[in-house]
Amino acid sequence: MPGKRIAVIGAGVSGLSAIKSCLEEGLEPTCFEGSSDIGGLWRYEEKPEGGRPSIYKSATSNTSKEMTAYSDYPFPDHHPNYLHNSKIMEYLRMYTKHFHLMKYIQFLSKVCSVRKRSDFSSTGQWDVVVEAEGKQESYVFDGILVCTGLYTDPFLPFENFPGIKRFKGQYIHSLEYKRPDKFQEKRIIVIGIGNSGVDLAVELSHVAEQVFLSTRRGAWIWNRVWDYGMPTDTILFTRFNSILKKFYPTSLMNRWAENKLNARFNHDIYGLQPQHRFLSHQATFSDDLPNHIISGRVLMKPNVREFTETSVIFEDGTKENIDVIIFATGYTFSFPFLENNSTILDSHHSMFKFVFPPQLEKATLAFIGILQPVGATIPTSELQSRWAVRVFKGLNQLPSVSDMVADITKKRKKNEKEFLNNPRDTRRVQYVDYMDEIASEIGVKPNLFSLFLWDPKLAMEVFFGPCTPYQYRLQGPGKWAQAREAILTQRERIIKPLRTRILSSGQHPSSAPLWLKSICAALLLFILTIIIIKG
Ligand SMILES: Cc1cc2nc3c(=O)[nH]c(=O)nc-3n(C[C@H](O)[C@H](O)[C@H](O)COP(=O)(O)OP(=O)(O)OC[C@H]3O[C@@H](n4cnc5c(N)ncnc54)[C@H](O)[C@@H]3O)c2cc1C
Ligand SMILES: *[C@@H]1O[C@H](CO)[C@@H](O)[C@H](O)[C@H]1NC(C)=O
Ligand SMILES: *[C@@H]1O[C@H](CO)[C@@H](O)[C@H](O)[C@H]1NC(C)=O
Ligand SMILES: *[C@@H]1O[C@H](CO)[C@@H](O)[C@H](O)[C@H]1NC(C)=O
């Protein structure tokens, strides 16, 4: 039988690895991209276009390059650890070229509808209608990978902001913000303390007369630069930590993290202290916010009570004149091309492991990248695609509908308990746990025990080092011969872009002696054995 024909919808970071995963498994992908180029969210354009995500000129990743890479394609060693959007685009173009993905993408082709064919229950096939150059065309596909992203529809809860219609100044959603030039000497209020809200408040405060940052519940503020100047995610997202987390009581973890962040600046005095504990809500990344608060350029404010024609009144009764409101209130998402009735998705957008709608008679449609990992998106959606194409091919089976629904319900309950009961938080997953869960489905989760026996040097780095995506190419289907080397050289790639002024070799700290390392390794093997016996 010739390869199955698969439609990939969207050519952002998720769509690109979806195409590649199809090719790896001998399927025939056709990718439809509504805009004229690859990159999705990461492709900066001066003007926001409807139906496409949009970022600001200065947007820089909050996940570091070694953690953000595709699993068989590390970022070039000279790229900085945190990446400006132009650098991510450069990387995506290299990836696309290296794996010859361009010829599978049809640009300026918007998918308008995806419907089951009448014989769906036996063939699992789909009718796909695509609009290009004003004309609609129909196609038949054996499988669909939906890679349309989470950040296209702005969430604007105007009902929470009485008087907004009266306001005479300018108001925009953060998605429309591009650069600070137009906001010179303005009095600006930014609403919302997520990553975008804080980034915009900080950037605008360089040029504005005054910036107010309004938040209902506050936030814990992390930095991108962790102890000794290492990228935060490379230090925190390790297998060692993820095991610690399972054994440690949550309250102790919270205390550790909160003390650590408060040691940098007191969240209470700085007006940021949330009511929630550290682990129960998304933390915000900003190395700069405290600097701008202490210099008075950003003033923290409580929730907005109402707007008047020229001012804002906060819940504490204080009033400030303002010229501009920026709503950094987040996003909602939808799939307007799916048929309107609920034969594919329920109202919660329930998906088995955030990939497969559970109720379909045939598992021939998968959602890729429709989740919020506490960690990088690129490797997560790549692994989802590797799993999805194997299910399409029949190499992996899904459990029964009732088991899938039970799993979804269980996870939703767990998330509601762990995170504040925020409907927009229900798709949050812990990076290492989620990656391992999907990897186990495919059989590409690294086997630590045998690694410790046969390759202790690699095992040490896999266990204690950052849980980089290359770990999921060490074994099983899609194994990549250079994965071992990529892991053993990752620290060099972290250090390399920082060493632009090379000091004489005498100043390097010497590394731990071999005997110390050997004792550590022996100790570790012992701990691991206990863990494996216990678990
Ligand atoms: C401000 C901001 C900062 C972020 N920072 C990070 C970060 O540092 N690290 C990280 O890992 N993640 C980050 N994220 C998450 C980010 O969403 C992912 O990194 C990534 O962009 C998701 O890619 P995607 O391909 O899933 O979706 P998108 O990038 O949204 O791409 C979807 C593509 O689908 C196309 N499309 C949509 N509908 C259709 C249709 N009907 N027909 C045809 N084409 C269609 C769109 O044109 C678009 O090109 C950030 C998000 C935001 C908003
Ligand atoms: C869903 O319904 C709306 C109107 O109710 C319509 O505009 C849209 O085209 C429909 N979508 C599909 C895929 O049929
Ligand atoms: C739901 O789908 C069925 C066929 O699949 C169609 O007959 C019906 O009109 C649809 N209902 C709505 C509300 O779209
Ligand atoms: C990075 O920023 C995006 C956009 O605000 C957010 O969705 C994501 O969770 C952040 N990443 C981490 C690791 O916090």
GROMACS .gro file of C-alpha atoms in nm, residues 217-222 245 249-262 267 272-284 415 417-421 425 428 430:
model
   44
  217ARG     CA    1  -0.355   3.790   4.199
  218GLY     CA    2   0.017   3.874   4.178
  219ALA     CA    3   0.285   3.633   4.061
  220TRP     CA    4   0.610   3.469   4.155
  221ILE     CA    5   0.883   3.616   3.935
  222TRP     CA    6   1.162   3.389   3.813
  245LYS     CA    7   0.968   1.630   4.335
  249PRO     CA    8   0.621   1.713   5.009
  250THR     CA    9   0.476   1.993   4.793
  251SER     CA   10   0.480   2.236   5.083
  252LEU     CA   11   0.856   2.197   5.122
  253MET     CA   12   0.911   2.250   4.751
  254ASN     CA   13   0.698   2.561   4.765
  255ARG     CA   14   0.890   2.690   5.063
  256TRP     CA   15   1.224   2.631   4.897
  257ALA     CA   16   1.120   2.809   4.575
  258GLU     CA   17   0.949   3.099   4.749
  259ASN     CA   18   1.245   3.159   4.981
  260LYS     CA   19   1.478   3.148   4.686
  261LEU     CA   20   1.275   3.402   4.485
  262ASN     CA   21   1.217   3.626   4.788
  267HIS     CA   22   0.766   3.986   4.667
  272LEU     CA   23   0.390   4.115   4.370
  273GLN     CA   24   0.317   3.859   4.643
  274PRO     CA   25   0.045   3.626   4.519
  275GLN     CA   26  -0.201   3.448   4.744
  276HIS     CA   27  -0.122   3.120   4.576
  277ARG     CA   28   0.177   2.902   4.648
  278PHE     CA   29   0.460   2.879   4.400
  279LEU     CA   30   0.367   2.548   4.237
  280SER     CA   31  -0.004   2.616   4.196
  281HIS     CA   32   0.017   2.868   3.914
  282GLN     CA   33   0.234   2.956   3.618
  283ALA     CA   34   0.530   3.166   3.730
  284THR     CA   35   0.637   3.466   3.523
  415ASN     CA   36  -0.469   1.960   3.741
  417LYS     CA   37  -0.618   2.031   4.246
  418GLU     CA   38  -0.260   2.125   4.161
  419PHE     CA   39  -0.318   2.450   3.982
  420LEU     CA   40  -0.561   2.725   4.071
  421ASN     CA   41  -0.891   2.634   3.922
  425ASP     CA   42  -0.464   2.633   3.306
  428ARG     CA   43  -0.058   2.270   3.171
  430GLN     CA   44   0.521   1.931   3.374
   0.00000   0.00000   0.00000
